[in-house]
Tab-separated table of C-alpha atoms and ligand atoms in Angstrom:
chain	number	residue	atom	x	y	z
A	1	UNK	CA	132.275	110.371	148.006
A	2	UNK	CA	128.605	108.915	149.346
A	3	UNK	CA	126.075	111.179	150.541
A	4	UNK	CA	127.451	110.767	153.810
A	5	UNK	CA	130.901	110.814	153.373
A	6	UNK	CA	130.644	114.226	154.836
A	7	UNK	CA	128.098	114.616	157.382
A	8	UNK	CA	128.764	111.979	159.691
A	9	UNK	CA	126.620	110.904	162.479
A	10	UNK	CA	129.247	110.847	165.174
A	11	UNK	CA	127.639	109.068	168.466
A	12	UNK	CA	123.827	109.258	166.794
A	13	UNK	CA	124.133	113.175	165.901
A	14	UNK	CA	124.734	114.581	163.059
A	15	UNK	CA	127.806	116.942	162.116
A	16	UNK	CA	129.796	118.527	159.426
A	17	UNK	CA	133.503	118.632	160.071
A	18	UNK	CA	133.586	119.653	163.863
A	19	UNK	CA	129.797	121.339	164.389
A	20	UNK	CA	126.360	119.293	164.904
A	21	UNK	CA	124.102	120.495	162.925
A	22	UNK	CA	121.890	120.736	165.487
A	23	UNK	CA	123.968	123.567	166.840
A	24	UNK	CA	123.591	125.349	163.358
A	25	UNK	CA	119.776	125.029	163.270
A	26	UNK	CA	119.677	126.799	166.490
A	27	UNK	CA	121.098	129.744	164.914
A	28	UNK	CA	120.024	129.486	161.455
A	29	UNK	CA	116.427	128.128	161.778
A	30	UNK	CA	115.395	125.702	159.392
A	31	UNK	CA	114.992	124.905	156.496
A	32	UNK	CA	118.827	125.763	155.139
A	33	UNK	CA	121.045	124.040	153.081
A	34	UNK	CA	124.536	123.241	154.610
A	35	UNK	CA	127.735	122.761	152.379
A	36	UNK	CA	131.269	121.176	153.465
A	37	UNK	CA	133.578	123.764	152.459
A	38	UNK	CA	135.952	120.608	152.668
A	39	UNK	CA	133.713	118.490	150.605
A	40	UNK	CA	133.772	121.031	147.750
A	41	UNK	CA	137.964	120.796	147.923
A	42	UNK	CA	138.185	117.434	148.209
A	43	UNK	CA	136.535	116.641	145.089
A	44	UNK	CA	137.827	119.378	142.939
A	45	UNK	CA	141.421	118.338	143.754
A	46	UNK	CA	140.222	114.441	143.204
A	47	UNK	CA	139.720	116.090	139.312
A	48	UNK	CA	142.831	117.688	139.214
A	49	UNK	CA	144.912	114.976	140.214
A	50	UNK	CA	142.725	112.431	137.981
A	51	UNK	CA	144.058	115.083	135.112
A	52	UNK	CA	147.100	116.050	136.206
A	53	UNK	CA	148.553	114.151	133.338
A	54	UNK	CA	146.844	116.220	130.598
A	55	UNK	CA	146.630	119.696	129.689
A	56	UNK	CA	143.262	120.337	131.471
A	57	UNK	CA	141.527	123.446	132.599
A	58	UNK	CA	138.324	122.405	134.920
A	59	UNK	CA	135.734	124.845	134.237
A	60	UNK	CA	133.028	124.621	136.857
A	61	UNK	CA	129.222	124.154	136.021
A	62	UNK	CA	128.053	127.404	137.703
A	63	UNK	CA	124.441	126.159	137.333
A	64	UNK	CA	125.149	123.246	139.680
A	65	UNK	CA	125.620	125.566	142.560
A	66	UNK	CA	125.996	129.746	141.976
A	67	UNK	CA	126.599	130.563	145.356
A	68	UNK	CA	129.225	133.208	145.933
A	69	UNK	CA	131.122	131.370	148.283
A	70	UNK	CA	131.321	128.403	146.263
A	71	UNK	CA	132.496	129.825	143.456
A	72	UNK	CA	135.004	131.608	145.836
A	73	UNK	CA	136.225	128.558	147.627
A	74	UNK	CA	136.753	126.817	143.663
A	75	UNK	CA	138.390	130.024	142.631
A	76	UNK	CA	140.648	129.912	145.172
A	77	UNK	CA	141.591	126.515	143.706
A	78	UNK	CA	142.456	127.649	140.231
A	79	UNK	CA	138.684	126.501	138.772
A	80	UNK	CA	137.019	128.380	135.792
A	81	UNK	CA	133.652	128.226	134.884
A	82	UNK	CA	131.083	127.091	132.591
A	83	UNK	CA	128.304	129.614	132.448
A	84	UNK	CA	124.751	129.743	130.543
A	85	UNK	CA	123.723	133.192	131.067
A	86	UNK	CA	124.947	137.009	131.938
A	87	UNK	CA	124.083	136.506	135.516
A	88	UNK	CA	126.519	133.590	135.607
A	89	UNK	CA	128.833	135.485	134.272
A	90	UNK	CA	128.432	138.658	136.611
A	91	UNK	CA	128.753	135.664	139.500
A	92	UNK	CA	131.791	134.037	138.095
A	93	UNK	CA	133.398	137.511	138.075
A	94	UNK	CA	132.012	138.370	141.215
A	95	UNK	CA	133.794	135.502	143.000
A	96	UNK	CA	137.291	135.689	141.235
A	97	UNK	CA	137.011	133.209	138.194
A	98	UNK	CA	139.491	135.830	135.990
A	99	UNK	CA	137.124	135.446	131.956
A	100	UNK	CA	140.145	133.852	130.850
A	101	UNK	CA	139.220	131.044	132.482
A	102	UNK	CA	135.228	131.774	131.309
A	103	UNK	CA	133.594	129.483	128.646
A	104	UNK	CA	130.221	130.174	127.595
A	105	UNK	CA	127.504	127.676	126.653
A	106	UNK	CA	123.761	127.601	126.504
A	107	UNK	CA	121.354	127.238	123.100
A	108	UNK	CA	119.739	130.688	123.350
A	109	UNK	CA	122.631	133.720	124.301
A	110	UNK	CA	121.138	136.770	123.504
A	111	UNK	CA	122.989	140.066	121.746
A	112	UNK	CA	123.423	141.634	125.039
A	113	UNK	CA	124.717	138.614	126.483
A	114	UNK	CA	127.646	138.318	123.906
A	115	UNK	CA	128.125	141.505	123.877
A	116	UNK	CA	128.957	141.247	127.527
A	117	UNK	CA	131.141	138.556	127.272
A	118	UNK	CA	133.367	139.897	124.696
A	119	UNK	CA	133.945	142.930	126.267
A	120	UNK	CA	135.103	140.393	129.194
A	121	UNK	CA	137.202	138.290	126.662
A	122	UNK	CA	136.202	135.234	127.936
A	123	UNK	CA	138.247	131.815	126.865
A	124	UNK	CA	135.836	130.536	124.869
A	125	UNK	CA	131.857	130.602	123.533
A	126	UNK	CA	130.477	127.405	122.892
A	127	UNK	CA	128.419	127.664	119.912
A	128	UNK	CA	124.980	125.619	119.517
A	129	UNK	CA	123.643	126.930	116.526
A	130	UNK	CA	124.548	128.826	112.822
A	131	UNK	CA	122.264	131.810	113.774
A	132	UNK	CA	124.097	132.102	117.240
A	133	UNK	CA	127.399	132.067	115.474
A	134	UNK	CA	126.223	134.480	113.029
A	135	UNK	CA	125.134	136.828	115.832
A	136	UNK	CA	128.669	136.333	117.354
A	137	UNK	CA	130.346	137.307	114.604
A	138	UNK	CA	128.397	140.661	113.981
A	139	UNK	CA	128.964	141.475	117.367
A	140	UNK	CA	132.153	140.701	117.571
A	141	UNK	CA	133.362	143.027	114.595
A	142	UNK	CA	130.880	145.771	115.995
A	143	UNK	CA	133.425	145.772	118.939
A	144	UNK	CA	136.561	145.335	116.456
A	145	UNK	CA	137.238	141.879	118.167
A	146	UNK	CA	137.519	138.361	117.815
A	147	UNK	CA	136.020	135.729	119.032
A	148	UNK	CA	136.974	132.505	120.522
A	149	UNK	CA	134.700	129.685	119.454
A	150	UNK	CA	133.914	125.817	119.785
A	151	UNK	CA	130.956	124.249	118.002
A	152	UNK	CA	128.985	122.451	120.512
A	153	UNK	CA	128.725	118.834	118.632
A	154	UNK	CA	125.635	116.430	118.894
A	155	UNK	CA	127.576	113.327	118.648
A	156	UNK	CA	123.839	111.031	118.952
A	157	UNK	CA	124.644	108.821	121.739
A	158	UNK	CA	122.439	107.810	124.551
A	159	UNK	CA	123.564	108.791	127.989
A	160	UNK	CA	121.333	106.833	129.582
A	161	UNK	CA	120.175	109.040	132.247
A	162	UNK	CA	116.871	110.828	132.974
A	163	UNK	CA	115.053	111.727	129.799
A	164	UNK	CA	115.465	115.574	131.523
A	165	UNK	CA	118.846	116.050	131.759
A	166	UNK	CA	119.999	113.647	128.717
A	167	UNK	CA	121.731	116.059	126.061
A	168	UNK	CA	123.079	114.444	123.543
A	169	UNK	CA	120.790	112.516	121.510
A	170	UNK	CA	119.802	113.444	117.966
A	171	UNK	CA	116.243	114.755	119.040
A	172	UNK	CA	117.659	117.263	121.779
A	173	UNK	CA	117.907	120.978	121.560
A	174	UNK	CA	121.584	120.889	121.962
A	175	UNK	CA	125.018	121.593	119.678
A	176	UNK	CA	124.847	120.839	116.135
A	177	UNK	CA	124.260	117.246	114.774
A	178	UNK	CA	127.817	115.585	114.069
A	179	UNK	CA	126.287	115.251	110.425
A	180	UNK	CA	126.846	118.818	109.770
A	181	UNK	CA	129.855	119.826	111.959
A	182	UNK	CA	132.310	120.375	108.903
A	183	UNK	CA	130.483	122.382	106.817
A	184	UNK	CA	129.507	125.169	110.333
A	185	UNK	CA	133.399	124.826	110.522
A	186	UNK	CA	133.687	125.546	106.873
A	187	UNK	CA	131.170	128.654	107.673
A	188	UNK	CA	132.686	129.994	110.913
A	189	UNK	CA	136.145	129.858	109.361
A	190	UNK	CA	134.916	132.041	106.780
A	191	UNK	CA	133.323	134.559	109.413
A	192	UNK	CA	134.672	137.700	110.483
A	193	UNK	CA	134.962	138.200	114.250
A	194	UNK	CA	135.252	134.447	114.520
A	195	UNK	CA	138.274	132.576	115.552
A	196	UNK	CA	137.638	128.966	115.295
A	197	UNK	CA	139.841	127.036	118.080
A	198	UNK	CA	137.703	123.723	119.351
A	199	UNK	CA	135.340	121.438	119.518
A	200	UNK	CA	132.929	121.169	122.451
A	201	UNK	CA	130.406	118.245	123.765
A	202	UNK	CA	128.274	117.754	126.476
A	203	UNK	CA	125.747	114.556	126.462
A	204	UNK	CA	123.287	114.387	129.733
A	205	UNK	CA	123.919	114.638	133.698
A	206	UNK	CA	124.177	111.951	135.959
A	207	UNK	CA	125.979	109.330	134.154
A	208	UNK	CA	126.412	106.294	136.133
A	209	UNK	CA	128.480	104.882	133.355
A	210	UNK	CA	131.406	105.306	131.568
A	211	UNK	CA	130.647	104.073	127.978
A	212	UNK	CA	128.228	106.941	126.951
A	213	UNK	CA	131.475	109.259	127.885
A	214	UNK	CA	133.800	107.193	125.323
A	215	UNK	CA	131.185	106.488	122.216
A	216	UNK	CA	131.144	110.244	122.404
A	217	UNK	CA	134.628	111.071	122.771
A	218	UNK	CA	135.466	108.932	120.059
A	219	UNK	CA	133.523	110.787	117.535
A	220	UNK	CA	134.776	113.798	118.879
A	221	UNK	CA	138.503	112.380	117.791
A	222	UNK	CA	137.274	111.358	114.841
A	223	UNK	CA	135.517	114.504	113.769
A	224	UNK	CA	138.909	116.726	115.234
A	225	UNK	CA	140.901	114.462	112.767
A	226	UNK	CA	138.804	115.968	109.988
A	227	UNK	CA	138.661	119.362	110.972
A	228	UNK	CA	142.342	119.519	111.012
A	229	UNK	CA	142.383	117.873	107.640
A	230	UNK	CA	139.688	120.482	106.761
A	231	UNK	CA	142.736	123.489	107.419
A	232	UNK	CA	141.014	124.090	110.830
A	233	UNK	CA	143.362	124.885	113.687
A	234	UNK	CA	141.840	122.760	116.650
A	235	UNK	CA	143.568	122.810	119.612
A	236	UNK	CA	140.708	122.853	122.554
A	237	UNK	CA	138.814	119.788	122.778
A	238	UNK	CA	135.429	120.954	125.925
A	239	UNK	CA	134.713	117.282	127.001
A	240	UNK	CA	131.580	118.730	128.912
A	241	UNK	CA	130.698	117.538	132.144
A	242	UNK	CA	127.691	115.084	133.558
A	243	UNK	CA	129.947	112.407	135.936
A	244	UNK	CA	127.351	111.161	138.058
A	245	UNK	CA	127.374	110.968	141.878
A	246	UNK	CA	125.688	108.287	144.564
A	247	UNK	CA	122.181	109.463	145.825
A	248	UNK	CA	121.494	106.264	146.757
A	249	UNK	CA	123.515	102.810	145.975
A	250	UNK	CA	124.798	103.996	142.529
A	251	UNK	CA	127.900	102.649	142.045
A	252	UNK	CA	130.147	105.622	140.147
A	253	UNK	CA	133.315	105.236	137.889
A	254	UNK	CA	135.630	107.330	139.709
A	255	UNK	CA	137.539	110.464	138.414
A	256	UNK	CA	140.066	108.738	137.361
A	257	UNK	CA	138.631	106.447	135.671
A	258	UNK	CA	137.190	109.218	133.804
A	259	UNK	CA	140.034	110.996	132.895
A	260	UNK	CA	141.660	107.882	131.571
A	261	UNK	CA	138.800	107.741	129.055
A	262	UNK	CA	139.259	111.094	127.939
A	263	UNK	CA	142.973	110.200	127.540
A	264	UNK	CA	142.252	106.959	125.533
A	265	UNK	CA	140.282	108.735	122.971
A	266	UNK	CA	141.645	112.088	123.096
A	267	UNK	CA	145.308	112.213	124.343
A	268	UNK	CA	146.703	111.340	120.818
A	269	UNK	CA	145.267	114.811	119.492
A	270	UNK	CA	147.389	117.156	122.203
A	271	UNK	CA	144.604	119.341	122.632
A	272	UNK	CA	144.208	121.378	125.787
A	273	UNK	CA	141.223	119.512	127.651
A	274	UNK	CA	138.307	121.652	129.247
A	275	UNK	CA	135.873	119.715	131.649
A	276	UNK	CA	133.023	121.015	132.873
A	277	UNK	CA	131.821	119.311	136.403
A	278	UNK	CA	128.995	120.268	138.429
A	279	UNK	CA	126.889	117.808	140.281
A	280	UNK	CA	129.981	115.913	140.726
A	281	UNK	CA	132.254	118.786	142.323
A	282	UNK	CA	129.112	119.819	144.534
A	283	UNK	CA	126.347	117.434	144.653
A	284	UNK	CA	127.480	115.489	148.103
A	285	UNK	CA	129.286	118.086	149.892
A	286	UNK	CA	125.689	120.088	150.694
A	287	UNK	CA	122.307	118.358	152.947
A	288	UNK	CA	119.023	120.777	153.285
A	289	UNK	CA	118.236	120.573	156.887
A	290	UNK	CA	114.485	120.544	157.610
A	291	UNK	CA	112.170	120.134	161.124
A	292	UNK	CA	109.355	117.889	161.210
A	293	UNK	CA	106.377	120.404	161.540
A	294	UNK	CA	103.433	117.684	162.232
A	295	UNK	CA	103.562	113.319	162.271
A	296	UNK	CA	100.151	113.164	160.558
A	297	UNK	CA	98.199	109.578	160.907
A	298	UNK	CA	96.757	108.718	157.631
A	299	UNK	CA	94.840	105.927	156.860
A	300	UNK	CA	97.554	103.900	154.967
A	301	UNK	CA	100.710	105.672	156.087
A	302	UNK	CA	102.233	108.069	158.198
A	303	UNK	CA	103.441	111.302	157.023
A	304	UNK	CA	106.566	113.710	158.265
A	305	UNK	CA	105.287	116.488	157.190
A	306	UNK	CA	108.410	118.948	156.450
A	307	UNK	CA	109.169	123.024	156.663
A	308	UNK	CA	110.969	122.186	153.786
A	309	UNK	CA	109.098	121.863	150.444
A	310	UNK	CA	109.364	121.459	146.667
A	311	UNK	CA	110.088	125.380	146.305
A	312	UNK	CA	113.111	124.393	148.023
A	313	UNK	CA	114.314	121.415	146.468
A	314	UNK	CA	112.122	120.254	143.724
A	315	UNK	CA	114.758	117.191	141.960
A	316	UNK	CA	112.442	114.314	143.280
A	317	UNK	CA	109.080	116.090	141.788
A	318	UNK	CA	110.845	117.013	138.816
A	319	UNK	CA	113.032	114.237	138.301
A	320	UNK	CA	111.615	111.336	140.528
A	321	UNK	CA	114.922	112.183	141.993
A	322	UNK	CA	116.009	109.432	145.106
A	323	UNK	CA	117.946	111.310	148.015
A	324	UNK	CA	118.496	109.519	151.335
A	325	UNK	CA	116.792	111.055	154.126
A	326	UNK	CA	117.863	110.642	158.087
A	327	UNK	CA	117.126	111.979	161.286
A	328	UNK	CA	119.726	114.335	161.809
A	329	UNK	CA	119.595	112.766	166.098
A	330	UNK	CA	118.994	109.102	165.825
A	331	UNK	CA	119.263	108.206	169.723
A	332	UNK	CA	117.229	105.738	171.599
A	333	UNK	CA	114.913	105.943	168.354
A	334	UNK	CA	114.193	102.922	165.904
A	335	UNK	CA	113.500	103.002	162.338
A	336	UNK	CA	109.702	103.455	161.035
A	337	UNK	CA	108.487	104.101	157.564
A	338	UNK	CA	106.915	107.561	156.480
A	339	UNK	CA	105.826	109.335	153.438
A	340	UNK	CA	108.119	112.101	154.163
A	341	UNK	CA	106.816	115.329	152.386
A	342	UNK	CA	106.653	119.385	151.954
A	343	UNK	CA	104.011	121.950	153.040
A	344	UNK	CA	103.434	123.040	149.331
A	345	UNK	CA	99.604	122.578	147.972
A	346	UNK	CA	101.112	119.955	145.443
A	347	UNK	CA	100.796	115.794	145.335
A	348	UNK	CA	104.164	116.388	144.256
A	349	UNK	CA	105.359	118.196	147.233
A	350	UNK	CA	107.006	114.651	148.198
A	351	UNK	CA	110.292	113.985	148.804
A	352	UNK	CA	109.979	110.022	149.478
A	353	UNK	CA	107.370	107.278	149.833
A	354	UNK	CA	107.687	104.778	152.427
A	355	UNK	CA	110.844	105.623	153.674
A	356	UNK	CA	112.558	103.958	156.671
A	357	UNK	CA	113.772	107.372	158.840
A	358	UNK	CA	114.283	106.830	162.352
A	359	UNK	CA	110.855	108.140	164.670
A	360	UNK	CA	110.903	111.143	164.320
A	361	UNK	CA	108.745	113.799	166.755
A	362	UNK	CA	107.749	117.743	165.916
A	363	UNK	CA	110.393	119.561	166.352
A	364	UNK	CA	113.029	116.983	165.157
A	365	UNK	CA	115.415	117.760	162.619
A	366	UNK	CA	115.831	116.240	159.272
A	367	UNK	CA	118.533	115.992	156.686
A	368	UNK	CA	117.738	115.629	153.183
A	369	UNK	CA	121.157	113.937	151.533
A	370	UNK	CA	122.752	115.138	148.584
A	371	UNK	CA	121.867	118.559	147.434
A	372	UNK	CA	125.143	120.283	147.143
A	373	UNK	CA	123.744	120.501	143.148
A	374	UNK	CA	120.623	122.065	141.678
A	375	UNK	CA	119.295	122.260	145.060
A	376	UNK	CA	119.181	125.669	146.161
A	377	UNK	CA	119.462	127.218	142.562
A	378	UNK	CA	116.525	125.789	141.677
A	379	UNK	CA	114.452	126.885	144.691
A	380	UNK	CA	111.426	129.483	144.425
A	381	UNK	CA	109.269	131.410	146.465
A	382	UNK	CA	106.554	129.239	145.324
A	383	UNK	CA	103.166	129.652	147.931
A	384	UNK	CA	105.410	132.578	149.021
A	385	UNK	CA	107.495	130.741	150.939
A	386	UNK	CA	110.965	131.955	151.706
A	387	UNK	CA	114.409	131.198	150.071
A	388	UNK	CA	116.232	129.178	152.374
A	389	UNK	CA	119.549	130.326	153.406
A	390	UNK	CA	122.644	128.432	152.489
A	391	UNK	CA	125.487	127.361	154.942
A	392	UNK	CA	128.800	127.078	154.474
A	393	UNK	CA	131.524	125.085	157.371
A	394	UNK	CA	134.979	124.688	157.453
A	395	UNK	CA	136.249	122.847	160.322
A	396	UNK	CA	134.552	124.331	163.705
A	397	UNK	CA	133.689	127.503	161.442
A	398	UNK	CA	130.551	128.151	159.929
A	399	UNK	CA	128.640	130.838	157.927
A	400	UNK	CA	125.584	131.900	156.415
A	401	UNK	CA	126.364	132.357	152.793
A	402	UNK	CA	123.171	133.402	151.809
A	403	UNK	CA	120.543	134.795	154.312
A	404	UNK	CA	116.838	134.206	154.653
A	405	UNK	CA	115.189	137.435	152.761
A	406	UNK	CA	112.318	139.405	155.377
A	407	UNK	CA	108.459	139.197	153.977
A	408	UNK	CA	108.957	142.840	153.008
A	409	UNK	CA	111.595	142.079	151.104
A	410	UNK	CA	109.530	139.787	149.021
A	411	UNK	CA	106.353	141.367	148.964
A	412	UNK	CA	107.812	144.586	148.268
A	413	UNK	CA	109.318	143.074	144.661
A	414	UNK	CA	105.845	143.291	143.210
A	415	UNK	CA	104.335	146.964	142.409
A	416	UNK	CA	100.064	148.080	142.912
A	417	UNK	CA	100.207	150.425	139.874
A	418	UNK	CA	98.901	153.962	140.941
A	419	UNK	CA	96.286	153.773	138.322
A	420	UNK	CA	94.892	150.368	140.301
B	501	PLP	C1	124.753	121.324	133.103
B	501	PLP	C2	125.984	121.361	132.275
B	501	PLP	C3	127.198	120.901	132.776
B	501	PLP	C4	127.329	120.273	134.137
B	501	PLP	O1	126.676	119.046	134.218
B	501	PLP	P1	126.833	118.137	135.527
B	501	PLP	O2	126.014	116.955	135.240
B	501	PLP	O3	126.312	118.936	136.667
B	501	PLP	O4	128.290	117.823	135.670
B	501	PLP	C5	128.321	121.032	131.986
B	501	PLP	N1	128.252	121.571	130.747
B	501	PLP	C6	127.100	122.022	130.224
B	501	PLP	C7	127.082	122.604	128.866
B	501	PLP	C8	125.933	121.930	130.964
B	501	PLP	O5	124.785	122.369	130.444
């Protein structure tokens, strides 16, 4: 899937399955972002036929995308999630994910958290540390239950992705180092309240390569091998998530490429198989749609300046992230170069550097490629700017899925104390 795959320009206009875009903007106002219901199932079932061959449950990487009606429209596919936090949690409920099909990661899950998630009985917590599993276990006997645990495992391998969202390297936060896997076995075996049943890995986000995936999974074989040798009943194997997608001319292994990997060097263990996907499920089935608020003449370049800013989609500040940019109409214009950037009182409110977009005028729209994933869940009301609202179509349907908040509604969060 490229970032276009989905929102075509049909005759030099813009649309998403059977609806311009310019006929959402008139009723949305900009900036929003805009997902392909259709997008969303298209890739999910590419994953489930790439694993239809192996016990797999796909557990969705609610922090790619949280929205309600995303996690609805996967639900309704037979996804689970992958959730870092009680609010996940409360979301994957919300939607329909049943907590049997729940695991839990993240390095820091507080008692209140667990406790929450027992009381669910979720599939599985995925453990990152000794003191985490020691909380787990104390509250897990305060309730008089057990709990279902993997050892997230450090395997040290280089993803070789952005230093951000690499994950698996010796010096990360992440899992426990390989080094010491069998002796926090050894320990959570030992437990009470603890039900050892996998192993769990996750190394970075936006492979564009294969290889990382295998030296991984290979260690991951080799360390199940001596768990079971160890006594330990291991019959989940999480092989994380992190498949890349195309921003711009990246050239991705597809799914099933992937899943033969994970066969390769896991198949011969009969574990059940839990992936994890998020930018890959969501990342090109959603655009933010922008106007151009000014053309400003510099002195070196020209600048479209945006309604849409870094509060809204920060991944190229943060991340130097690439995402193709066009003019959602491209008639009777030609292509000129512009600094195309936010409103935000940042340098970094810059979403590209000399970028060919076709002329664009105030009052044209824009579409900013690509943001299906950590796009709108990583938007703030930074220079108290509004959420944008999120947009979902299917076929000559749309919806707002999320709706633009009033000022009250945001100024009204903060409290004068009476003693002021
Ligand atoms: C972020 C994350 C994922 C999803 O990563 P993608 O690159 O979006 O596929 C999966 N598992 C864990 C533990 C994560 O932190």
């Amino acid at each position: 899937m490229t970032p276009v795959s989905y929102f075509p320009h049909k005759n030099d206009e813009m649309y998403v399955d059977d609806i311009a875009i310019s006929d959402i903007a008139k009723q949305v106002k900009t900036p929003f972002y805009c997902y392909s219901s259709a997008a969303i199932e298209a890739s999910f079932q590419d994953y489930q036929q790439a694993f239809s061959a192996q016990d797999t449950l796909i557990c969705y990487a609610v922090k790619a995308n949280s929205n309600q009606a995303v996690l609805a429209t996967l639900a309704k596919l037979g996804s689970g999630a992958d959730v870092v936090s009680m609010g996940e949690i409360r979301r994957a409920i919300a939607a329909g994910i049943p907590p049997n099909k729940i695991v839990y990661s993240g390095v820091a899950k507080t008692q209140d958290e667990i406790h929450y998630a027992l009381s669910l009985g979720i599939l599985q917590f995925n453990v990152e540390s000794e003191p985490e599993l020691e909380l787990i276990s104390k509250v897990a006997s305060s309730l008089n239950t057990t709990a279902a645990i993997a050892f997230r495992i450090n395997p040290d391998v280089c993803a070789q992705t952005h230093e951000k969202i690499s994950t698996g390297k010796a010096e990360n936060k992440f899992g426990i180092p390989i080094s010491k896997a069998q002796l926090a076995y050894k320990k959570a075996a030992a437990l009470p309240g603890i039900k050892v049943q996998g192993v769990d890995v996750h190394i970075g986000s936006q492979l564009t390569s294969l290889a990382p995936f295998a030296e991984a999974y290979q260690r991951i074989a080799e360390l199940v091998t001596a768990l079971r040798a160890d006594g330990h009943d291991i019959s989940v194997i999480d092989v994380g998530g992190g498949l890349g997608i195309t921003y711009r001319d990246e050239v991705i292994p597809s799914k099933q490429a992937y899943a033969d990997i994970v066969n390769a060097q896991l198949g011969q263990l009969n574990c059940k198989i839990i992936i994890e996907p998020g930018r890959s499920l969501l990342g090109n089935a959603g655009i933010l749609v922008a106007s151009v608020v000014f053309v400003k003449e510099g002195e070196e370049r020209q600048f479209l300046l945006l309604d849409a800013g870094m509060n809204d989609l920060i991944r190229p500040s943060m991340y130097d992230a690439y995402h193709q940019i066009f003019a959602v109409n491209k008639a009777k214009k030609s292509l000129k170069t512009y600094d195309v950037v936010g409103p935000v009182c940042e340098t970094g409110d810059t979403f590209a550097k000399a970028r060919q977009v076709h002329e664009s005028n105030a009052g044209d729209l824009i579409a900013i490629m690509s943001c299906g994933a950590y796009g709108a869940v990583m938007s703030s009301n930074y220079n108290t700017r509004m959420l944008a609202p999120e947009v979902m179509v299917k076929g000559s349907k749309f919806a707002i899925v999320k709706k633009r908040p009033s000022y009250e509604e945001i100024i009204n969060q903060d409290i004068i104390p009476s003693w002021l």
